Amino acid sequence: MPAVSKGDGMRGLAVFISDIRNCKSKEAEIKRINKELANIRSKFKGDKALDGYSKKKYVCKLLFIFLLGHDIDFGHMEAVNLLSSNKYTEKQIGYLFISVLVNSNSELIRLINNAIKNDLSSRNPTFMCLALHCIANVGSREMAEAFAGEIPRILVAGDTMDSVKQSAALCLLRLYKASPDLVLMGEWTSRVVHLLNDQHMGVVTAAISLITCLSSKNPDEFKTCVSLAVSRLSRIVSSASTDLQDYTYYFVPAPWLSCKLLRLLQCYPPPEDGAVKGRLVECLETILNKAQEPPKSKKVQHSNAKNAILFEAISLIIHYDSEPNLLVRACNQLGQFLQHRETNLRYLALESMCTLASSEFSHEAVKTHIETVINALKTERDVSVRQRAADLLYAMCDRSNAKQIVAEMLSYLETADYSIREEMVLKVAILAEKYAVDYSWYVDTILNLIRIAGDYVSEEVWYRVIQIVINRDDVQGYAAKTVFEALQAPACHENMVKVGGYILGEFGNLIAGDPRSSPLVQFNLLHSKFHLCSVPTRALLLSAYIKFINLFPETKATIQEVLRSDSQIRNSDVELQQRAVEYLKLSSIASTDVLATVLEEMPPFPERESSILAKLKKKKGPGAVSVELEDGKERGELNGGGDRGGDAAIAASNASTPSPSADLLGLRSAAPVSGVAPSAGSLLVDVFSEAGPAASSAGVNDDGFLSSTPPSAASEDPAPPLPESDELLNKFVCKNNGVLFENQLLQIGIKSEYRQNLGRMYLFYGNKTSVQFVSFSTTVSCPGELQSQLNVQTKTVEPLVEGGAQVQQVINIECLTDFIDAPLLNIKFRYGGALQNISLKLPVTINKFFQPTEMAAADFFQRWKQLSQPQQEAQKIFKASHGMDTEVLKAKLLGLGTALLENVDPNPENYVCAGVIQTKAQQVGCLLRLEPNAQAQPGEQMYRLTLRSSKDTVSQRVCDLLAEQF
Amino acid sequence: MRFMLLFSRQGKLRLQKWYTATAERDKKKMVRELMQVVLARKPKMSSFLEWRDLKIVYKRYASLYFCCAVEEQDNELITLEVIHRFVELLDKYFGSVCELDIIFNFEKAYFILDEFLIGGEIQDTSKKSVLKAIEQADLLSPYHTC
């Protein structure tokens, strides 16, 4: 047995440890331990009172056994007894045991707290320190409740020993981190700040950790610390390497304290006081200068300590982001480190440069190192360093170097470590989208991505390429050609088949003119991949086939035969079988017109933030996305302007719960046959669409209106509607989907569909923060007479919305008779304790219940004349607030819900529409005429809008609503 | 700092100190996972790596790995020197410390660490001040035999 005990060695313990080490097997070890446990138990239970030393020894053995990984269920009482021993070493072991094996046994906690209390008031500094260490080690709420009041007093008392002050400061910090609500600010706070001036460097070192944490939470209360910190820092930086004696570390004066001072300053903006600021800038310059001096020692500890300060100084410079001169110097310094022989320094330089890249002052300077960084990505032997290099390339990417960086990242992907491939794929996808000048490059990049790292291409990535291709007609032909070529490869990734199937199904016609890619060739190519694919992909391909039948009637017979084969129509997978049966039927019974409508080209996707970005954010955690966040500004360019306010939350949540068989045509369980014809266009077709919204009209009726009592969690009255709620309402008159509301915390997205006098609205509440919303509740109410006009039923939502999560609420609406006001939506929840109370108008307007009516010119004018009584007509003349783009106007009028009648009005500049508003009580026919004076100068363009209907209130309301839209 | 681990090249945990409340089960899982990651790394690699939402700073001294988990905003290099100072403290106390010293005197290693770091923050960087308390305690106690 090695005699390696020191001080008050416990021989019995050493023997036991030695025995354990000699055990040849796990079983032998367990046997030895059980023997020891039995022995200790009998000693503790024995009649003979144990002396302090034995108790200490046994408790220590138990602790050893516990630290080996075994459970200990006794001995706590003996350990607590040791706390009240007045022998230091016994007390010490007692405290160690308690610190390691905390037990929430309330009886014990009381005893422990009592012992701690005694030691804290003992005035014996070593005992006080032990007690404080124990509180800090345990850090439980019970301890905070018992001591959070006492410790600040000890900390600032004039007669407290330095060592106790140090322990008290850090003990308080631990309690504050664990239970901030229990540590109350008070008179002591200002005195704590002055510990920065303390003579004893140890006290300053300990106190500054506490001050930094408190400052970051309550900056105003602690702002006097800035000038104190600057003068302390300045004294250290200008001191000679030996001035600080024991606090000089390998010739570097007080490196820990320097780093902490620099960290504390990062809780604040640059000092306003010119003198303080000047002094600080001087310090930072000195630190940068010192980096260029020859080292005072060859030891790595010397350079580490020195560079620790340097990196912290650079962090501060980046944090201020206001001194171009310092930023550029910092960047040059990091540039030197990029080629340093120390791996650690290369790693840190890459990491630090990432933040520099986002500063406008240093972005260009960072970019000059691109070759070095690319080289690091290729040659570094350490994956964690390569990861930093990839991060930096991502951060320094802009329009000027995007092609080079994306190409390098793609080529790196071929050999990249598995652990970082998925993230790399997301980054490449984001950069390619963000900096795409021509979209053929974007399509090429994504297809390359699938080719090189298909397994790591998540759904978000290939969804996104499809969205973009659908929204941009200039790239559709190219995309079709490229996927067609990519599919020629004998082995191609399943994700390629998905993208290929989707794109050819939509745009195969654009390349069908070339005999090498004739419809049948395209079909055969796709179908050659079919049998190797998984069920979701095959489902997608079946949808592509039915689209082919519409695009290319000549393929109908071939495809029908495929659908009719047993392997499709009798497939054991329900989804595949259903699609085969339905598509076959659809292709045989529906007329070409119907087919053309049902299988029409996908409409453009609504603007939304890239779901890929959301995914990367999720992957990297909230702290790591500063670079991405500001990207948002540029995002609009991608799919052309629009309210980028972003269905981010919708996209993100939908992307995280994609329907199991990627329902690209939105035809999922709703049979295409039953959903036939005109209505198919109004289904909420969407790549991300869930099963629900595709319900047929029967679905709306069948669903039965559930619970009529809306939940009200918070007792507070609903807030009055937001001032902008009318404006928000107007945004939705001509559209059914989009973002209704967004603030810092919450985003509310809407999808809705209407049929006859019924409507269904899906509200998506997205929590934009990383903190959960509690007591989340929503209420929909119909104020005043609206109660008798509209029947609104909501289902309750879960009271808890996790950070980053989204909840959905369904609202069923029945229009009883025509109405003017909108229902009110009130949302209440608690965020970090504060009650949020928001009221909005739900965008349910009378026009939602329009059924379009087609009619010939003669009919129109006949009815127009029939509705000639003055009260039946409403008219408004108003200035155009947007341009008079024909397509936009038409889209809006269609969005209104009426039929747009062509060739009716003798003046082709005018628009006329007709529709019937469906309410439960009656149907109200409605005619509309919109006359623009398009020839007028911009700024003087006017419209005359005339509405005629059988009901005066309807004419007026529709006229009012519509007048706000142009 | 969130936690500090000392483990041997063979993957035996020699010391563990947790500075935030963590369930025993999670501790075991994290220790196992992290040991695997660190032990797989080669000598010339950087001493830093990202692991979960934490930054890991580690250094090997003879047969022992010293491994600290710190947060996003913490300074890696100074953490490396926290480790070194801790090793120096052990060394000074035990007189050229080796793994066996830490195995047989594990409680002392914990005491020294407690005098150096509280709640994961440095209490004092002076070797003298840190060891004073421990040595005082040794003086106070007579040598016992069993």
mmCIF file of C-alpha atoms in Angstrom, chain A residues 519-644:
data_model
loop_
_atom_site.group_PDB
_atom_site.id
_atom_site.type_symbol
_atom_site.label_atom_id
_atom_site.label_comp_id
_atom_site.label_asym_id
_atom_site.label_seq_id
_atom_site.Cartn_x
_atom_site.Cartn_y
_atom_site.Cartn_z
ATOM 1 C CA PRO A 519 -42.734 13.509 -71.683
ATOM 2 C CA LEU A 520 -42.345 9.762 -71.855
ATOM 3 C CA VAL A 521 -38.589 9.953 -71.366
ATOM 4 C CA GLN A 522 -39.160 12.109 -68.317
ATOM 5 C CA PHE A 523 -41.721 9.733 -66.956
ATOM 6 C CA ASN A 524 -39.601 6.652 -67.546
ATOM 7 C CA LEU A 525 -36.660 8.320 -65.892
ATOM 8 C CA LEU A 526 -38.661 9.147 -62.786
ATOM 9 C CA HIS A 527 -40.294 5.776 -62.697
ATOM 10 C CA SER A 528 -36.945 3.996 -62.942
ATOM 11 C CA LYS A 529 -36.161 5.420 -59.489
ATOM 12 C CA PHE A 530 -39.576 4.634 -58.052
ATOM 13 C CA HIS A 531 -38.945 1.171 -56.694
ATOM 14 C CA LEU A 532 -35.830 2.111 -54.783
ATOM 15 C CA CYS A 533 -37.526 4.909 -52.918
ATOM 16 C CA SER A 534 -39.179 5.104 -49.535
ATOM 17 C CA VAL A 535 -42.942 5.466 -49.138
ATOM 18 C CA PRO A 536 -43.054 9.267 -48.801
ATOM 19 C CA THR A 537 -41.006 9.687 -51.957
ATOM 20 C CA ARG A 538 -43.146 7.209 -53.851
ATOM 21 C CA ALA A 539 -46.228 9.098 -52.708
ATOM 22 C CA LEU A 540 -44.683 12.247 -54.067
ATOM 23 C CA LEU A 541 -43.858 10.541 -57.349
ATOM 24 C CA LEU A 542 -47.444 9.335 -57.719
ATOM 25 C CA SER A 543 -48.557 12.932 -57.404
ATOM 26 C CA ALA A 544 -46.010 13.900 -60.009
ATOM 27 C CA TYR A 545 -47.468 11.224 -62.310
ATOM 28 C CA ILE A 546 -50.988 12.565 -62.065
ATOM 29 C CA LYS A 547 -49.617 15.981 -62.820
ATOM 30 C CA PHE A 548 -47.959 14.475 -65.894
ATOM 31 C CA ILE A 549 -51.319 13.229 -67.084
ATOM 32 C CA ASN A 550 -52.515 16.798 -67.018
ATOM 33 C CA LEU A 551 -49.360 18.281 -68.520
ATOM 34 C CA PHE A 552 -48.945 15.605 -71.175
ATOM 35 C CA PRO A 553 -52.137 13.826 -72.198
ATOM 36 C CA GLU A 554 -50.030 11.493 -74.322
ATOM 37 C CA THR A 555 -48.610 9.880 -71.174
ATOM 38 C CA LYS A 556 -52.053 9.135 -69.811
ATOM 39 C CA ALA A 557 -52.278 5.543 -70.972
ATOM 40 C CA THR A 558 -48.799 4.607 -69.742
ATOM 41 C CA ILE A 559 -49.333 6.208 -66.374
ATOM 42 C CA GLN A 560 -52.772 4.756 -65.898
ATOM 43 C CA GLU A 561 -51.284 1.357 -66.539
ATOM 44 C CA VAL A 562 -48.676 1.959 -63.863
ATOM 45 C CA LEU A 563 -51.321 3.130 -61.435
ATOM 46 C CA ARG A 564 -53.479 0.148 -62.253
ATOM 47 C CA SER A 565 -50.752 -2.392 -61.535
ATOM 48 C CA ASP A 566 -51.171 -4.463 -58.396
ATOM 49 C CA SER A 567 -48.063 -3.045 -56.834
ATOM 50 C CA GLN A 568 -49.755 0.358 -56.776
ATOM 51 C CA ILE A 569 -53.451 -0.155 -56.504
ATOM 52 C CA ARG A 570 -53.078 -2.966 -54.011
ATOM 53 C CA ASN A 571 -50.055 -1.580 -52.237
ATOM 54 C CA SER A 572 -49.950 -2.522 -48.579
ATOM 55 C CA ASP A 573 -49.236 1.069 -47.678
ATOM 56 C CA VAL A 574 -52.512 2.894 -47.266
ATOM 57 C CA GLU A 575 -51.220 6.215 -48.436
ATOM 58 C CA LEU A 576 -49.800 4.804 -51.664
ATOM 59 C CA GLN A 577 -52.826 2.686 -52.318
ATOM 60 C CA GLN A 578 -55.163 5.582 -51.778
ATOM 61 C CA ARG A 579 -53.220 7.845 -54.056
ATOM 62 C CA ALA A 580 -53.065 5.203 -56.767
ATOM 63 C CA VAL A 581 -56.793 4.526 -56.566
ATOM 64 C CA GLU A 582 -57.780 8.163 -56.447
ATOM 65 C CA TYR A 583 -55.436 9.316 -59.161
ATOM 66 C CA LEU A 584 -56.486 6.519 -61.415
ATOM 67 C CA LYS A 585 -60.121 7.350 -60.888
ATOM 68 C CA LEU A 586 -59.518 11.047 -61.252
ATOM 69 C CA SER A 587 -57.695 10.545 -64.513
ATOM 70 C CA SER A 588 -60.453 8.373 -65.930
ATOM 71 C CA ILE A 589 -63.622 10.221 -64.955
ATOM 72 C CA ALA A 590 -62.708 13.883 -64.776
ATOM 73 C CA SER A 591 -62.958 16.011 -67.873
ATOM 74 C CA THR A 592 -59.822 17.768 -69.071
ATOM 75 C CA ASP A 593 -61.158 21.033 -67.678
ATOM 76 C CA VAL A 594 -61.599 19.585 -64.244
ATOM 77 C CA LEU A 595 -58.230 17.898 -64.414
ATOM 78 C CA ALA A 596 -56.621 21.137 -65.449
ATOM 79 C CA THR A 597 -58.151 22.944 -62.503
ATOM 80 C CA VAL A 598 -57.380 20.327 -59.904
ATOM 81 C CA LEU A 599 -53.858 19.805 -61.118
ATOM 82 C CA GLU A 600 -53.106 23.386 -61.883
ATOM 83 C CA GLU A 601 -49.605 24.671 -61.369
ATOM 84 C CA MET A 602 -48.861 25.495 -57.753
ATOM 85 C CA PRO A 603 -49.546 29.106 -56.823
ATOM 86 C CA PRO A 604 -46.569 31.085 -55.522
ATOM 87 C CA PHE A 605 -45.764 30.553 -51.882
ATOM 88 C CA PRO A 606 -46.382 33.380 -49.469
ATOM 89 C CA GLU A 607 -43.310 35.282 -48.365
ATOM 90 C CA ARG A 608 -41.717 33.741 -45.377
ATOM 91 C CA GLU A 609 -38.422 33.606 -43.664
ATOM 92 C CA SER A 610 -36.384 30.694 -44.848
ATOM 93 C CA SER A 611 -37.225 27.719 -42.693
ATOM 94 C CA ILE A 612 -33.617 26.688 -43.091
ATOM 95 C CA LEU A 613 -32.531 29.710 -41.166
ATOM 96 C CA ALA A 614 -34.965 28.820 -38.425
ATOM 97 C CA LYS A 615 -33.490 25.366 -38.325
ATOM 98 C CA LEU A 616 -29.939 26.633 -38.059
ATOM 99 C CA LYS A 617 -30.971 28.924 -35.249
ATOM 100 C CA LYS A 618 -32.531 26.027 -33.451
ATOM 101 C CA LYS A 619 -29.434 23.957 -33.949
ATOM 102 C CA LYS A 620 -27.027 26.574 -32.769
ATOM 103 C CA GLY A 621 -29.086 27.866 -29.877
ATOM 104 C CA PRO A 622 -30.292 31.403 -29.400
ATOM 105 C CA GLY A 623 -26.889 32.863 -28.617
ATOM 106 C CA ALA A 624 -25.219 31.835 -31.810
ATOM 107 C CA VAL A 625 -27.287 33.518 -34.437
ATOM 108 C CA SER A 626 -26.424 37.163 -34.226
ATOM 109 C CA VAL A 627 -25.055 36.986 -37.716
ATOM 110 C CA GLU A 628 -28.157 35.396 -39.110
ATOM 111 C CA LEU A 629 -30.533 37.768 -37.406
ATOM 112 C CA GLU A 630 -29.291 40.816 -39.160
ATOM 113 C CA ASP A 631 -29.435 38.918 -42.405
ATOM 114 C CA GLY A 632 -33.133 39.360 -42.171
ATOM 115 C CA LYS A 633 -32.921 42.792 -43.748
ATOM 116 C CA GLU A 634 -31.601 41.418 -46.962
ATOM 117 C CA ARG A 635 -33.922 38.503 -47.110
ATOM 118 C CA GLY A 636 -36.645 40.412 -48.809
ATOM 119 C CA GLU A 637 -34.641 40.517 -52.021
ATOM 120 C CA LEU A 638 -34.946 36.844 -52.414
ATOM 121 C CA ASN A 639 -38.455 36.199 -53.466
ATOM 122 C CA GLY A 640 -39.066 39.788 -54.238
ATOM 123 C CA GLY A 641 -40.182 42.234 -51.569
ATOM 124 C CA GLY A 642 -43.438 41.764 -49.808
ATOM 125 C CA ASP A 643 -44.087 41.759 -46.104
ATOM 126 C CA ARG A 644 -41.198 39.762 -44.900
#
